[in-house]
Structures are given as structure tokens and as C-alpha cells.
Coordinates of C-alpha atoms in Angstrom, one line a residue:
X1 CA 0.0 0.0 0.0
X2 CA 1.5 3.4 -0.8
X3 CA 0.6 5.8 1.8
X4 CA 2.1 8.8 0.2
X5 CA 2.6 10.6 3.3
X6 CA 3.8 14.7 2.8
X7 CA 5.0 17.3 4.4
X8 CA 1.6 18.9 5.4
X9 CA 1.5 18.7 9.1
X10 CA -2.3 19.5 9.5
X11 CA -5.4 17.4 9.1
X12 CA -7.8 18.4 6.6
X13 CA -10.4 17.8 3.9
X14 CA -12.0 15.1 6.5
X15 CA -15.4 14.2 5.5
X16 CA -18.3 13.5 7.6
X17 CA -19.3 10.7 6.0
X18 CA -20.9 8.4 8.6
X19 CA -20.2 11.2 11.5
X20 CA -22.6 12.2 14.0
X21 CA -23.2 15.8 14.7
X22 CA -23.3 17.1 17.9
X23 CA -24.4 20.2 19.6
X24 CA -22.0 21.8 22.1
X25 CA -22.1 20.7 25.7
X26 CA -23.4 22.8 29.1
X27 CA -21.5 26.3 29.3
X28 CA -19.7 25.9 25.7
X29 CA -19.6 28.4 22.5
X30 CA -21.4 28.0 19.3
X31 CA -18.9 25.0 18.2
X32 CA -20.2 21.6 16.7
X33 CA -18.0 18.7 17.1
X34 CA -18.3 15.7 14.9
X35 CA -17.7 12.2 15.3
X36 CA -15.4 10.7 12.7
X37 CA -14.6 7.2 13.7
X38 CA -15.1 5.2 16.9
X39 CA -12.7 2.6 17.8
X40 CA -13.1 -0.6 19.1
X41 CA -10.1 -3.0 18.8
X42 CA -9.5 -4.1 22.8
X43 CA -9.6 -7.8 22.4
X44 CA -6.8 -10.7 21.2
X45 CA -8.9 -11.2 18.0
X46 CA -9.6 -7.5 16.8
X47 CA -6.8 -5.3 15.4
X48 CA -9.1 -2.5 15.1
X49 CA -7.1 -0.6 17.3
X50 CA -8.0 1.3 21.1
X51 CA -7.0 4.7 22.6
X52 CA -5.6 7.0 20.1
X53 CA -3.0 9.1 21.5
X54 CA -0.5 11.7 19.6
X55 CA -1.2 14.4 16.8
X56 CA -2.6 13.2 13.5
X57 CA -0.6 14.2 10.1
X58 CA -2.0 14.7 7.1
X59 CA -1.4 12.8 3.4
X60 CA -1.2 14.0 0.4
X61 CA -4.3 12.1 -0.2
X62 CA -6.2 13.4 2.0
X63 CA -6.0 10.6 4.8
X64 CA -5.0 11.1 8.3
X65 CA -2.1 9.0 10.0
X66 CA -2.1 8.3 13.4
X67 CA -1.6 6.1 16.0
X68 CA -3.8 4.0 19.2
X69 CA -1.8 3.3 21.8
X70 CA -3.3 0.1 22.2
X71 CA -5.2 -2.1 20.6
X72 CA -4.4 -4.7 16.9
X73 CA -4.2 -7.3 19.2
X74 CA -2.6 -10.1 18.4
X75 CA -1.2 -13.0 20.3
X76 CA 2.3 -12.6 19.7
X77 CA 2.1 -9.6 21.9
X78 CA 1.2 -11.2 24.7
X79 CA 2.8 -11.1 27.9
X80 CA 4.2 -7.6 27.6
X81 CA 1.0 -6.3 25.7
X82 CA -2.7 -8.2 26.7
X83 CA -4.2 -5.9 24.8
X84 CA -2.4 -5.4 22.0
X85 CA 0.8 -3.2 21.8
X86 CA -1.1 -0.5 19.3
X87 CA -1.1 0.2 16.1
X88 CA -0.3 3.0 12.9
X89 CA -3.6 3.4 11.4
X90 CA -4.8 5.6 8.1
X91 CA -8.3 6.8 8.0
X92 CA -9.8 8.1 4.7
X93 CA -12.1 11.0 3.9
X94 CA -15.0 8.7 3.9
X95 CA -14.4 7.3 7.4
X96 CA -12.9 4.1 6.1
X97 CA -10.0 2.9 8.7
X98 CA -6.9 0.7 7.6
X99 CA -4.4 -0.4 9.8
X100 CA -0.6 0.3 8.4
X101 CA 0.9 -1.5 11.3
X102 CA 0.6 -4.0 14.3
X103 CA 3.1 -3.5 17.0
X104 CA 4.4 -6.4 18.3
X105 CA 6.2 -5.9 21.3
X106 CA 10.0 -6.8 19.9
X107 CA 9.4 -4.0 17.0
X108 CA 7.9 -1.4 19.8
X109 CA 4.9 -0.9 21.6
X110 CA 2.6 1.6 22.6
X111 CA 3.2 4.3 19.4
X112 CA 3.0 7.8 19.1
X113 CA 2.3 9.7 16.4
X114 CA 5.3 10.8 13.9
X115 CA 6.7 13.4 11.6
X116 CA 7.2 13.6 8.2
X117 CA 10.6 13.4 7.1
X118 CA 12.7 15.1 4.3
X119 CA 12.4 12.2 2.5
X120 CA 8.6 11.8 2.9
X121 CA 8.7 8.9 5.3
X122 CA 6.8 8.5 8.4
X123 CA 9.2 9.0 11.8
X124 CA 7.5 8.1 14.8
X125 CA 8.4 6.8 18.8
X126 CA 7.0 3.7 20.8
X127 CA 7.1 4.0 24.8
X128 CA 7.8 0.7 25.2
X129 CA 8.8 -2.3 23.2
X130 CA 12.1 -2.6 21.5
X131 CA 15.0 -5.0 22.4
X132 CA 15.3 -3.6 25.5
X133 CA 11.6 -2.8 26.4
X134 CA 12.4 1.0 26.5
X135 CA 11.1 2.0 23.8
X136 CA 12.0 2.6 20.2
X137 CA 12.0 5.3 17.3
X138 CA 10.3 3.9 14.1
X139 CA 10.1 4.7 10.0
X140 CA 7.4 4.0 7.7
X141 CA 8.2 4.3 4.2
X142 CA 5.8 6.4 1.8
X143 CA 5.3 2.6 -0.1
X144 CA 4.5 1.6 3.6
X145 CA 7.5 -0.1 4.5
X146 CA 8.1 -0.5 8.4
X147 CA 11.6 -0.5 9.9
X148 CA 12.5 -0.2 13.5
X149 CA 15.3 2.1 13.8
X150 CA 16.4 2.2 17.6
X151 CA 15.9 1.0 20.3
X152 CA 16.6 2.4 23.9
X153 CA 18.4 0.6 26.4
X154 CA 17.5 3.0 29.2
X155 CA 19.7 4.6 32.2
X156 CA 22.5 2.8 34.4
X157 CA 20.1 0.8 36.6
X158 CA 18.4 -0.5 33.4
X159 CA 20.8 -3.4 33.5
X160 CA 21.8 -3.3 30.0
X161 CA 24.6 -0.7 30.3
X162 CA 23.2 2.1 28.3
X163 CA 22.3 5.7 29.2
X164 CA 20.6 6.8 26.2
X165 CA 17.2 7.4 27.8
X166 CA 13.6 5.2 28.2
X167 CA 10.3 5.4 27.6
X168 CA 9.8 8.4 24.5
X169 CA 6.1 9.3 25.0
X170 CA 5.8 12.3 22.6
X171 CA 6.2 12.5 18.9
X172 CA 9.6 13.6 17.2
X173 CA 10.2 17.2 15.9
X174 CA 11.8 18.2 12.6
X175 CA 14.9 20.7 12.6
X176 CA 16.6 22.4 9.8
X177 CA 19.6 20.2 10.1
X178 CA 17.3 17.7 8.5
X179 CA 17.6 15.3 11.6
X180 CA 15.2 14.8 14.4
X181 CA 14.6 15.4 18.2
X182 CA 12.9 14.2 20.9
X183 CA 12.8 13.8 24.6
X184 CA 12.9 10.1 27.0
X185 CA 10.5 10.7 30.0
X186 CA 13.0 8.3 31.9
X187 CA 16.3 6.8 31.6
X188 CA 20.1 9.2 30.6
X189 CA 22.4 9.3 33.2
X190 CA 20.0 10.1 35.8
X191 CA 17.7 7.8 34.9
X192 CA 15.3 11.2 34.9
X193 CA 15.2 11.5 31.2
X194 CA 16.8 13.0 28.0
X195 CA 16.9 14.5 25.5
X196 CA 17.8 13.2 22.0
X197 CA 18.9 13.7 18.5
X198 CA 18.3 11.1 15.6
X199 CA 18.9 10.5 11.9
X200 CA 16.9 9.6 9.5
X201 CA 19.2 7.1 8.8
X202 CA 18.7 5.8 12.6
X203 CA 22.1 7.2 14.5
X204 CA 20.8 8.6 17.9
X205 CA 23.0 10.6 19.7
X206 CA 21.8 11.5 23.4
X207 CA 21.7 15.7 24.1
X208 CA 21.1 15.8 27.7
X209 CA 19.9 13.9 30.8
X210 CA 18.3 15.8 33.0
X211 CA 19.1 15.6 37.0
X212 CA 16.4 17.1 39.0
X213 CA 17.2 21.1 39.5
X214 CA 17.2 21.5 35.4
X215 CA 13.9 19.4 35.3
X216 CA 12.8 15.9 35.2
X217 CA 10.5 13.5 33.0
X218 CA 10.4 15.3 29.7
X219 CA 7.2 13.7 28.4
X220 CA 6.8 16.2 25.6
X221 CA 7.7 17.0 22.6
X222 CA 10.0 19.9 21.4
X223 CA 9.3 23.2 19.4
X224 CA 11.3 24.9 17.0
X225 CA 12.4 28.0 18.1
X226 CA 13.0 31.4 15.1
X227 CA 16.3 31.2 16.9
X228 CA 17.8 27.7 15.9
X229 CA 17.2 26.1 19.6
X230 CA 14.2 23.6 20.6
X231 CA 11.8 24.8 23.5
X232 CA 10.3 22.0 25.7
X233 CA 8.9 21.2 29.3
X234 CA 9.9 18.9 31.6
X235 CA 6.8 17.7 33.6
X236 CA 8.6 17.8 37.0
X237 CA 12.0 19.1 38.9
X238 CA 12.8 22.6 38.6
X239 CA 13.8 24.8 41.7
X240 CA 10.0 23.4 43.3
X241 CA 9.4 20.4 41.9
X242 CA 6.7 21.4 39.8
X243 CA 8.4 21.5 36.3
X244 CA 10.0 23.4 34.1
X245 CA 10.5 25.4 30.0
X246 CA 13.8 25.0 28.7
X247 CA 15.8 25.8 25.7
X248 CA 18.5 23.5 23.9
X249 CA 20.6 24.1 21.6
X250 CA 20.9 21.3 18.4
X251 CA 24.9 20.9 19.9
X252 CA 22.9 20.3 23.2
X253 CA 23.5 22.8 25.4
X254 CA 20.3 23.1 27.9
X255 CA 19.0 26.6 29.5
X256 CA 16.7 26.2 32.3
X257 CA 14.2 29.2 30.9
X258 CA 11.4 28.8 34.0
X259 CA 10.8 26.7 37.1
X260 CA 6.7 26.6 38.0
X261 CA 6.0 27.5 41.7
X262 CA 2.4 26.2 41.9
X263 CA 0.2 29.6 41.8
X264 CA 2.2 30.1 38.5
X265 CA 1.5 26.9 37.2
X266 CA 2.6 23.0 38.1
X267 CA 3.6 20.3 36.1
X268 CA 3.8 21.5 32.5
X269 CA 2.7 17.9 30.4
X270 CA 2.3 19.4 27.0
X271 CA 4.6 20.9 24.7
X272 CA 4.6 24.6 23.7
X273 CA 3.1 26.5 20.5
X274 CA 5.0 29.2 18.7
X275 CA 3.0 32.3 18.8
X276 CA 3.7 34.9 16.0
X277 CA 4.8 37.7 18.1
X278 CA 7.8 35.0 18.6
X279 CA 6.7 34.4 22.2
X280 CA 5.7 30.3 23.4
X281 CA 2.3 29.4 24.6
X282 CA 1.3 26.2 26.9
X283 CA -0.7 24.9 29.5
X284 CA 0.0 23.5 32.9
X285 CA -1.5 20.4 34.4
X286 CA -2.0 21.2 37.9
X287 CA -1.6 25.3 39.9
X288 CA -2.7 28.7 38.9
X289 CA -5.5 30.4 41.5
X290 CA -7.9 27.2 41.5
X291 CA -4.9 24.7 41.2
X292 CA -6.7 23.2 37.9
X293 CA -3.9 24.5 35.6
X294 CA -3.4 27.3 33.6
X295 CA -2.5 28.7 30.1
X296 CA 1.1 30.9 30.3
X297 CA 3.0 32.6 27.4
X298 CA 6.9 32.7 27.9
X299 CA 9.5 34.6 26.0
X300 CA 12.6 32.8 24.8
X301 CA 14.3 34.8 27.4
X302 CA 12.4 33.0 29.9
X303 CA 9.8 35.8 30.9
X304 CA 6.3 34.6 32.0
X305 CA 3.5 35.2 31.9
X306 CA 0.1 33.8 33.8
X307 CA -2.5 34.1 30.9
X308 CA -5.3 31.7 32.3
X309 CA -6.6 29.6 35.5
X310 CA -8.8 26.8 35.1
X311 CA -11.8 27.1 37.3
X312 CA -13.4 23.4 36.9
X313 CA -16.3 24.4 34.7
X314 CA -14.5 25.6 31.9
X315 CA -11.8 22.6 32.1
X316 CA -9.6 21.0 34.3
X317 CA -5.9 19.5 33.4
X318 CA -5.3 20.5 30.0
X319 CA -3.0 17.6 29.3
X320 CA -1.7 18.4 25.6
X321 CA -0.7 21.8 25.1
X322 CA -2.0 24.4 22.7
X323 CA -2.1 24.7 19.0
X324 CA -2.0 28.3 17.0
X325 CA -4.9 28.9 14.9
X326 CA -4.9 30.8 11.8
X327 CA -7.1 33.0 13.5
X328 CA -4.1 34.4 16.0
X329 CA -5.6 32.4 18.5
X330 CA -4.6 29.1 20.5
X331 CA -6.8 26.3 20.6
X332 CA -6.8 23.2 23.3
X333 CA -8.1 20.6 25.2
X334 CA -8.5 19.8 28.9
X335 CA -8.6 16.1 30.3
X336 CA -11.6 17.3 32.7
X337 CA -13.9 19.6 33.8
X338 CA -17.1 20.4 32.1
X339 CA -19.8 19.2 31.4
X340 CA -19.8 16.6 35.2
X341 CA -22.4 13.3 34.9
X342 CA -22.4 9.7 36.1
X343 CA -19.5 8.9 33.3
X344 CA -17.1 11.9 34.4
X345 CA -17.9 12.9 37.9
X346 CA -15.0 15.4 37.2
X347 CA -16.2 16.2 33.9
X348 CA -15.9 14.8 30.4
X349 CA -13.0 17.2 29.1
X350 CA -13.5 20.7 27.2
X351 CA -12.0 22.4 24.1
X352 CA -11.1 26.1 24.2
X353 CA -9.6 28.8 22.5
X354 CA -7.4 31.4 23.8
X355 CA -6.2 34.6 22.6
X356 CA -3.1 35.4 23.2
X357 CA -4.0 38.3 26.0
X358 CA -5.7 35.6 28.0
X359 CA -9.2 36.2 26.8
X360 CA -10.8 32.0 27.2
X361 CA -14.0 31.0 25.4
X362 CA -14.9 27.4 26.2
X363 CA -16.1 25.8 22.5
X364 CA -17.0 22.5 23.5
X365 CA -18.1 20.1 26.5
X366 CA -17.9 16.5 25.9
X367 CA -20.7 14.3 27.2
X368 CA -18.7 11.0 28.1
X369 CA -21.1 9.1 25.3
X370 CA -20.8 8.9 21.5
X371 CA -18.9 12.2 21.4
X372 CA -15.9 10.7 23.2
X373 CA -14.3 11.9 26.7
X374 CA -10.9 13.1 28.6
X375 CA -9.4 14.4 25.4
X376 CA -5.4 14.0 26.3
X377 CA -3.6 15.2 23.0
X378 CA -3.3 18.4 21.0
X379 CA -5.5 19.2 18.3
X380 CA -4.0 20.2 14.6
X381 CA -5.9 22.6 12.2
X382 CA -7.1 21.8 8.5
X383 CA -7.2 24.1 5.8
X384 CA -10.6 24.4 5.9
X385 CA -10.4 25.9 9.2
X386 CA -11.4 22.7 11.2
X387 CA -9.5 21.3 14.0
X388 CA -9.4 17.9 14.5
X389 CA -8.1 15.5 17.6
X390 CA -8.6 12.3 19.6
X391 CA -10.1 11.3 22.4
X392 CA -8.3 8.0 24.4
X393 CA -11.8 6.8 25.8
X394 CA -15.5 7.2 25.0
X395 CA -17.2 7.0 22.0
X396 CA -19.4 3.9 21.6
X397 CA -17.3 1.3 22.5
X398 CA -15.4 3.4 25.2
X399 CA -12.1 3.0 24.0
X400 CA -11.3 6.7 21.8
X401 CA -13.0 8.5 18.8
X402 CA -11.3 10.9 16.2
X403 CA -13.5 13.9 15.8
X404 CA -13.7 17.1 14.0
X405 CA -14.3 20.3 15.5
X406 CA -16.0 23.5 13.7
X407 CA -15.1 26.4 15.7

């Protein structure tokens, strides 16, 4: 199968074919969200695929690429993945879902999605799975070839005498050197995680391990900075404990640019957006005035700024980060708050925009049902104007949707 992936990092020209239309939830703006595809693959003898985690890319064709963290169950996989180590699915306009690949365990497991290379192949991470069981960075060819390229062997007490880092849980970025980067959430010499560089070729050469005051558990991805460096978070460390922004350089030389106190923000999760006035834009997890996370803008010098709290109605935990709209806006997702029943007694997750002087309009509620719940990744734009994201539970079957959301 040729999956003729390009350099288009968006989703777009979706069709709602099959889709179910839905109004907004309690409290939200004049936004309908619709349905795309439910999964359902959470058994040994479906490969249908289950929770959908990571950013979807866009095709030339028009299909979306992406990945479900489990799920394509097979029985190879079993004891390290009862449920199926995941799979790299393609979804076309019409709603029609193919699986591109089965994860195994041995060639990775638990996938995120990738980035399009130079070269138009798809570059992507596992969390787990690999020689070692740390994880692994993987290729898929534009003719749909799969090949493994690396595999971590973790941090000194990993027993396998590497220090190259463990468990990548966020998709790879892109530079201008042509190579990639990416971040470990565990493992390097502190076993606290790294940070990375790899070719396309498959060469990895580890940045930077974090030790605690300059951060810890990187479980993010990285932004490319007007400057030449990458911008990321670590989710913890940090002067308090609660995380923190850097700035590395492609030579890897780290700047700590922020360490979160709590009413500032706590434990950062997502990765940042590039705003146009060259300043970053993210969410935290946890602090701010309610301590239900925030939304903060930070200058590549390292000066923030407290845009948002979370109050509970309008979202709590936004997991994922923001993306820039076309609009000048950011748009994301929180994990809770909302609209609060018998199926999220927290709430079912929201998706908001936010300009960038702080002003927050809440677009959509989910429900917990049909509509999906807890969304936990970013959201990309189309050129239509559409976002479109995942959620990792919900939906009909409970176990993740892809919808499409008209602002």
C-alpha cells in the first residue's frame, strides 16, 4: 500500500461521511463537534485498534495517520501487551480505517504519532517495546515499508549498560539540520530522562539527561524556536518540583528558561506552541489560582506570563498543550472539567480557544457518550479551518474517537 505521506503537518479535507453531529455541551460556544470514527479494537482477536494518543498528520491524499496506543491485538504480543501493543492506522475521507501497522512488542509498543521526514517517510516513537523494552524510534516508508530504527536501552540501573534514555512518550520534531529530536521521559544518566537527537538514517546521539534542579521527566515533545534552539517542558524538577521550559541548543547545550511554583502553574505535560509575536504558549497540568492549571506565554528569554486559571467548569488538566490557529488564537483541550455526569464525575473534558491576551472562550463540553471523553492530546488545524483530535476513551465502545471540531 503506498501511503504517500507529505510534508503537510495538519489534518484536513476530513469528510463526515458516517459522522454524527453534535451540539456543544453545558457552558460551551457555538462550536459543533463531529464524530469521525469510533474505535473498538481491545480484544486478542480484533486489530481494530484502542486509545488513540498523539497528533494526526495529514497525506497527500487526503487521509490522516495516526496512532492508538493500544489495541491490533494479536497473540504474539502477549505477555508484555494483553491488549495489544497499538497500532499506525490511516483513516480516509470517507471514514474508512486501515491499519498500516501492528506492533508487536519486539518491534515497539505503545506508538506515538510521527513526523514527516525530508524524505517523505513516516518517523514516529513507541514508549515501550524494542530489544530492550524502552522504547523505540520507528520509519514507515511512503510505499508503507516499516523498519524499526532504535531502540533504547534505558539509564545505568536499566541493567543493560546504556544511558541513552527510556520510555519516548511524545512525537519527534523536525529541525533544519534535516535530523530529528525528541525527549525520553526516563532513563540518561539520571535515569530522569533525556533529551535526543536522531537521523533519519537511525544514528541517535543522546543531548542531555536531565538531573532534577534542570527538570525531570520530559514527556513532551519539542518546538522549534525562530532562533535555531528547541523549547520543551519537563513535567517535573525545577527549583520546586513542579516542572519546568527550557531551551536546547541542536549541539545540546540546555537553558533552564522557567521553574513553575504552583500559583504560577505546576507540572507542564504538553509541549509549547510558537506564537507569531515569537513568544511560546502552553498549558499546565495542575496550579494557577484554583490549582486546575493554567495557560502561560513565555518569552525565549524566559519571561512569563500567567494568561489563564482553570476554574473546573470551563476545564480542568489541559494535558496536551495548545495549537496556533490561523485565527491568532490558540486552541486546546482539557482532560476534565465540564460538562460533570455519572460517566465523568470530574467532567468529560472541554476544548477552548485562547487569545493570546488571556481572553478564554470554552467551545465544547464532551458528554462521556458517542462524542468521546478526557481528550489528552493536541488538536491540529485543517485548511478548511477545522480542528481535529482524539479522544483515548469514549465513544461507543469506550475506548477513543477521532472527531472534527467547527469552531
Amino acid at each position: 500500500m503506498s501511503i504517500q505521506i507529505d510534508v503537510k503537518r495538519g489534518v484536513a479535507r476530513l469528510g463526515l461521511a458516517a459522522s454524527v453531529l453534535l451540539a456543544s455541551g453545558g457552558g460551551a460556544g457555538a462550536a459543533t463537534l463531529s464524530t469521525l470514527y469510533t474505535f473498538s479494537g481491545t480484544t486478542q482477536s480484533s486489530v481494530g485498534g484502542a486509545v488513540p494518543y498523539g497528533t494526526p498528520v495529514q497525506a497527500s491524499n487526503g487521509n490522516l495517520f495516526g496512532t492508538t496506543y493500544i489495541g491490533g491485538s494479536t497473540a504474539s504480543t502477549l505477555p508484555l501487551c494483553p491488549a495489544g501493543c497499538g497500532t499506525v492506522f490511516a483513516i480516509t475521507p470517507a471514514g474508512s480505517l486501515t491499519i498500516v501497522k501492528l506492533f508487536g512488542g519486539s518491534d515497539g509498543a505503545f506508538p506515538y504519532t510521527g513526523v514527516v521526514g525530508n524524505n517523505g517517510s513516516l518517523y514516529g516513537t513507541t514508549s515501550g517495546g524494542g530489544t530492550y523494552r524502552y522504547g523505540t524510534v520507528y520509519r514507515i516508508s511512503s510505499t508503507g515499508v516499516f523498519s524499526s530504527l532504535y531502540s533504547f536501552m534505558g539509564g545505568p540501573a536499566g541493567g543493560y549498560g546504556g544511558s541513552d534514555g527510556a520510555f519516548p512518550n511524545a512525537a519527534l520534531v523536525l529541525a533544519d539540520d534535516g535530523n530529528f529530536y525528541g525527549t525520553t521521559a526516563g532513563g540518561g544518566l539520571g535515569n530522569l530522562g533525556t533529551v535526543f537527537q536522531i537521523t533519519p538514517a537511525g544514528v541517535l546521539t543522546t543531548l542531555y539527561s536531565f538531573s532534577g534542579p534542570d527538570g525531570t521527566n520530559p514527556v513532551a515533545g519539542l518546538t522549534a524556536g525562530s532562533d535555531g534552539r528547541l523549547y520543551g517542558t519537563t513535567a517535573a524538577g525545577g527549583a520546586s518540583g513542579r516542572g519546568t521550559v527550557f531551551a536546547i541548543t541542536t549541539g545540546g547545550a540546555l537553558t533552564t528558561l522557567y521553574s513553575f511554583g504552583g500559583a504560577d502553574g505546576a507540572y507542564p505535560k504538553g509541549g509549547l506552541a510558537a506564537g507569531s509575536d515569537g513568544n511560546f504558549y502552553g498549558t499546565t497540568v495542575g496550579g494557577g489560582v484554583n490549582a486546575l492549571g493554567t495557560v502561560y506565554r513565555i518569552s525565549p528569554a524566559g519571561s512569563l506570563t500567567s494568561l489563564y486559571s482553570f476554574a473546573g467548569p470551563d476545564g480542568i488538566a489541559p494535558l496536551a498543550g495548545l495549537v496556533a490557529g490561523s485565527d491568532g488564537s490558540f486552541y486546546g483541550a482539557t482532560y476534565a472539567g465540564g460538562t460533570v455526569n455519572a460517566s465523568c464525575t470530574n467532567g468529560c473534558g472541554t476544548l477552548f480557544r485562547i487569545t493570546p491576551a488571556g481572553s478564554l472562550s470554552t467551545l465544547y463540553a464532551f458528554s462521556g457518550g458517542s462524542d468521546g471523553r478526557n481528550p489528552a492530546t493536541r488538536l491540529v488545524q485543517g485548511g478548511n479551518g477545522s480542528f481535529f483530535g482524539t479522544t483515548p476513551l469514549g465513544g461507543a465502545n469506550g475506548v477513543g474517537t477521532i472527531y472534527k471540531l467547527q469552531p
